[in-house]
mmCIF file of N, CA and C in Angstrom:
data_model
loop_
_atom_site.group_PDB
_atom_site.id
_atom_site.type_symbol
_atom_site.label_atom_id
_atom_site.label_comp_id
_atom_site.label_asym_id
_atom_site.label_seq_id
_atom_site.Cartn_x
_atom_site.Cartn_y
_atom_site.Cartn_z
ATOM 1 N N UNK F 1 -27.006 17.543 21.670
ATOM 2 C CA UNK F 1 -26.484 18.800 22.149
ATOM 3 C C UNK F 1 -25.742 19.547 21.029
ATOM 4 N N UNK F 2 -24.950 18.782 20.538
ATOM 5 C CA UNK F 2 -24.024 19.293 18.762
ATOM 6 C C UNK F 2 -24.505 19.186 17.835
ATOM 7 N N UNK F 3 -26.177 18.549 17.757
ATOM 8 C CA UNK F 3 -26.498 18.333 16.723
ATOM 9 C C UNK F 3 -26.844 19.789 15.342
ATOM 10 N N UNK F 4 -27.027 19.939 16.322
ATOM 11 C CA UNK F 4 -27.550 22.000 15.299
ATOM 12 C C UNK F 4 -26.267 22.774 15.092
ATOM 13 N N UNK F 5 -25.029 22.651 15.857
ATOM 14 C CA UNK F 5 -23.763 23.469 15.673
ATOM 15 C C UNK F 5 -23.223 23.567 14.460
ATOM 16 N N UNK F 6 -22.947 24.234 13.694
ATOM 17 C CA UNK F 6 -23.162 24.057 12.518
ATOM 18 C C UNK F 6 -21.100 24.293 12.108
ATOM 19 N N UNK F 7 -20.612 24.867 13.603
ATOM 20 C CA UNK F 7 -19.132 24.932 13.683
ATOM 21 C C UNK F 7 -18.593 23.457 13.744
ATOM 22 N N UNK F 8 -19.738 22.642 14.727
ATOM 23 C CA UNK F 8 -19.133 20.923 14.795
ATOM 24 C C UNK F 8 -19.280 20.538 13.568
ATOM 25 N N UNK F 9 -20.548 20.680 12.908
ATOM 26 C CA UNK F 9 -20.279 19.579 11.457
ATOM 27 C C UNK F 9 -19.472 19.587 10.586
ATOM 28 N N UNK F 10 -19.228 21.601 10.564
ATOM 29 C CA UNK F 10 -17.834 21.791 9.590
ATOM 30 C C UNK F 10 -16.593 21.234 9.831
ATOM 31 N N UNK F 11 -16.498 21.225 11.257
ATOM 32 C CA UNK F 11 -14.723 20.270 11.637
ATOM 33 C C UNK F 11 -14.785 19.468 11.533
ATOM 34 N N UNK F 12 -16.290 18.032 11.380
ATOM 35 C CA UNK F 12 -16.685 16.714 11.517
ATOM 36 C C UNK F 12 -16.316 16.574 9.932
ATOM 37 N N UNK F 13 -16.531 17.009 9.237
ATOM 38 C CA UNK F 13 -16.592 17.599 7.653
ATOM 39 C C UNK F 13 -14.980 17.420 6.742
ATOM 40 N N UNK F 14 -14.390 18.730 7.678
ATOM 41 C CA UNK F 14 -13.039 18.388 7.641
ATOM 42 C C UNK F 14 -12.658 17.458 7.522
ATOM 43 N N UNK F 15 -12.553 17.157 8.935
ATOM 44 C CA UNK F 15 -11.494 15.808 9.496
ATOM 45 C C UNK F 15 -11.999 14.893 8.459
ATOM 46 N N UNK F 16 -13.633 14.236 8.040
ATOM 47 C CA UNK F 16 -13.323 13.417 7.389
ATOM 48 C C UNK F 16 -12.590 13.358 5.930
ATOM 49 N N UNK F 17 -13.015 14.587 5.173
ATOM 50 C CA UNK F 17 -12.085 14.846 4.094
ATOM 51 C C UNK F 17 -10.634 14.672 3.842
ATOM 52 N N UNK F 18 -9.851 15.387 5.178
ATOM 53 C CA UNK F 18 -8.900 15.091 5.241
ATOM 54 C C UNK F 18 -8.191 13.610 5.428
ATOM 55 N N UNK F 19 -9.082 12.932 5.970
ATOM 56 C CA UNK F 19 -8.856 11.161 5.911
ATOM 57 C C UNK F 19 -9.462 10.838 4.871
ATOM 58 N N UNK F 20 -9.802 10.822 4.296
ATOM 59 C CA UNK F 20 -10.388 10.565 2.941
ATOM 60 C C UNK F 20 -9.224 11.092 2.066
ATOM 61 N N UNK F 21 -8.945 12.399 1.967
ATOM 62 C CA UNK F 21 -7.773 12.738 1.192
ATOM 63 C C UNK F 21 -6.661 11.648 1.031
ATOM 64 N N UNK F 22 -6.285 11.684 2.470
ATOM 65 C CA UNK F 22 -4.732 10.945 2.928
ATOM 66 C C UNK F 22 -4.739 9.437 2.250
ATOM 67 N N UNK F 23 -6.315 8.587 2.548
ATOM 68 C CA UNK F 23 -6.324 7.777 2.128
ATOM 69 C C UNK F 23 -5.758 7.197 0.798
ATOM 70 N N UNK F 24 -6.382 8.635 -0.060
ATOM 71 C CA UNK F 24 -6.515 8.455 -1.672
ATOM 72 C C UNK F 24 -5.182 8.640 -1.951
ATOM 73 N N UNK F 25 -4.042 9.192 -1.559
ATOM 74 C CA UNK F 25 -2.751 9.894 -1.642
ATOM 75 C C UNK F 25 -1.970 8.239 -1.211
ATOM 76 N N UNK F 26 -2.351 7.452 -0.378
ATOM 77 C CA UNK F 26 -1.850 6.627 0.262
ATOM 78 C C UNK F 26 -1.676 5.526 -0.877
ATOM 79 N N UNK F 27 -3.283 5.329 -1.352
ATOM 80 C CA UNK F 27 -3.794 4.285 -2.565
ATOM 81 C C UNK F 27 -2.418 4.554 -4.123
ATOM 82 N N UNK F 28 -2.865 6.108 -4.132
ATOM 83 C CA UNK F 28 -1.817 6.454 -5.159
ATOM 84 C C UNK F 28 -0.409 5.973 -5.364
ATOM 85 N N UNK F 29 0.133 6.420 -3.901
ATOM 86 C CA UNK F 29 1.729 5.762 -3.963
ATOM 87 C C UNK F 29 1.943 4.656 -4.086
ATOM 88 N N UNK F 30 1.154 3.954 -3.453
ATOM 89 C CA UNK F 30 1.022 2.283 -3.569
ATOM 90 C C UNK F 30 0.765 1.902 -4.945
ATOM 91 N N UNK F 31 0.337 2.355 -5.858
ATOM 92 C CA UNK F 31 -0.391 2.160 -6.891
ATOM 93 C C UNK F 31 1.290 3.260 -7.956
ATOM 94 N N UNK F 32 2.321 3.741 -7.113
ATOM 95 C CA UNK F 32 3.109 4.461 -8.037
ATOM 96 C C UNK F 32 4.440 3.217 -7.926
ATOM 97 N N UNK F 33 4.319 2.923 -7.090
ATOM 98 C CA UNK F 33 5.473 1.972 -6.661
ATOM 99 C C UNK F 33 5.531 1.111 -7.083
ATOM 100 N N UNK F 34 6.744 0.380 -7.831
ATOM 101 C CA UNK F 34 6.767 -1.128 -8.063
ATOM 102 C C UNK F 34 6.642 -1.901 -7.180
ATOM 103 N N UNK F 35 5.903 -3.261 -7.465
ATOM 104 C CA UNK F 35 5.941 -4.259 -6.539
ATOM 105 C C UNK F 35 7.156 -4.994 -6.651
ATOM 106 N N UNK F 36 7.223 -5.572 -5.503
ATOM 107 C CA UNK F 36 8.416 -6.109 -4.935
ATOM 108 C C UNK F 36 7.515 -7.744 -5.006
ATOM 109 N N UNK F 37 8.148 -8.734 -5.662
ATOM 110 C CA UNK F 37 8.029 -10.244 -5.840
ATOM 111 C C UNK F 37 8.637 -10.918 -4.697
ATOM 112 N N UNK F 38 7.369 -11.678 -3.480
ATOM 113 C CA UNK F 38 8.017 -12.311 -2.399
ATOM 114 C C UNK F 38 8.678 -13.202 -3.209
ATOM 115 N N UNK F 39 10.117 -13.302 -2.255
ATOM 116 C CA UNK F 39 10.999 -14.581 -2.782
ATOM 117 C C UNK F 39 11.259 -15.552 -1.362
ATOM 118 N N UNK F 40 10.888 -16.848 -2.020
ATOM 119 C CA UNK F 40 11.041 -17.815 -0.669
ATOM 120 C C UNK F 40 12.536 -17.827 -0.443
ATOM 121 N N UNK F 41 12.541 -18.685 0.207
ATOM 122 C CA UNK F 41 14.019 -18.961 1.521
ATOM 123 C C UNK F 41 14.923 -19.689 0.128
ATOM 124 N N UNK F 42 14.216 -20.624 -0.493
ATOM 125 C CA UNK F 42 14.955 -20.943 -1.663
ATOM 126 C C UNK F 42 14.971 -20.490 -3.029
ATOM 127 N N UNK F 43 14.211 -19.360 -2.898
ATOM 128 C CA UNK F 43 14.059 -18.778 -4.473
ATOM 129 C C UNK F 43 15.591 -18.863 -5.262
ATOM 130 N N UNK F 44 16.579 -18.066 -4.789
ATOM 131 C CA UNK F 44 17.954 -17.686 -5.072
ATOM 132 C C UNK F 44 18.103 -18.925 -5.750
ATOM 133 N N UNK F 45 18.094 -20.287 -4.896
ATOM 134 C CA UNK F 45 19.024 -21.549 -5.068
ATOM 135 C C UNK F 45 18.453 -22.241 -6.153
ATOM 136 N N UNK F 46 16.336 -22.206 -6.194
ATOM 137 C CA UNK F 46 16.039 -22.777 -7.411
ATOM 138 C C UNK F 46 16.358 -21.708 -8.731
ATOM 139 N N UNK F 47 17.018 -20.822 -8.596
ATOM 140 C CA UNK F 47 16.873 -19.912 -10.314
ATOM 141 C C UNK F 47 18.531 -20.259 -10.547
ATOM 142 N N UNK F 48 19.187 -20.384 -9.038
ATOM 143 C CA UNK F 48 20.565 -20.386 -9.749
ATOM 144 C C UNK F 48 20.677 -22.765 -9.994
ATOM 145 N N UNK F 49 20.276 -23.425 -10.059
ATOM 146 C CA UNK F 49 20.002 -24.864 -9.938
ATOM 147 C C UNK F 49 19.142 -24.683 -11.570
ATOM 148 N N UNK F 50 18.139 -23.800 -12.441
ATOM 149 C CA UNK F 50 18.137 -23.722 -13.617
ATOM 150 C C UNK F 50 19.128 -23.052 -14.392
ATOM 151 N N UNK F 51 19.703 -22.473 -13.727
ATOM 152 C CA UNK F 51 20.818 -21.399 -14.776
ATOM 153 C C UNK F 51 21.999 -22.622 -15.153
ATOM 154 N N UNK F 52 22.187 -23.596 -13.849
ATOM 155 C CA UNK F 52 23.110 -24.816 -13.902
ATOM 156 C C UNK F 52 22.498 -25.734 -15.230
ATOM 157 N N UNK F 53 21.170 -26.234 -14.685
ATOM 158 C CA UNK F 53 20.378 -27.162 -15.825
ATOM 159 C C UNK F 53 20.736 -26.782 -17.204
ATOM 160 N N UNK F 54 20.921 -25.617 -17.282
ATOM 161 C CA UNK F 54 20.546 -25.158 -18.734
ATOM 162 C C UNK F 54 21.853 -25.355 -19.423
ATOM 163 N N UNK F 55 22.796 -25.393 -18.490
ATOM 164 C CA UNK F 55 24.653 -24.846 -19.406
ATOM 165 C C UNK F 55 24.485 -26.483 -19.253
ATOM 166 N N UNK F 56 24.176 -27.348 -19.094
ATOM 167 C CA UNK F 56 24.611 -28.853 -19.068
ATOM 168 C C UNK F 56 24.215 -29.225 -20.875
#
């Protein structure tokens, strides 16, 4: 029935561009941002347990 409308494909057109845009904008920031290093439950205790090792 929409297949010939040539007003639907242009908004079909759109919209995907515009998600396509957002996407690429999304990738970017992610890609502008420093990463953040998971730290376990004991990370803190094993770096401060070498900082000890080391002054001995």
């Amino acid at each position: 029935m929409f297949g010939n409308d040539a007003e639907f494909l242009l908004s079909i057109h759109r919209t995907h561009a515009a998600e396509l845009q957002a996407e690429a904008a999304g990738e970017r920031l992610a890609r502008a941002l420093p990463r953040r290093h998971p730290r376990g439950w004991l990370g803190r205790r094993t770096h401060a347990a070498r900082a000890v090792d080391a002054r001995r």
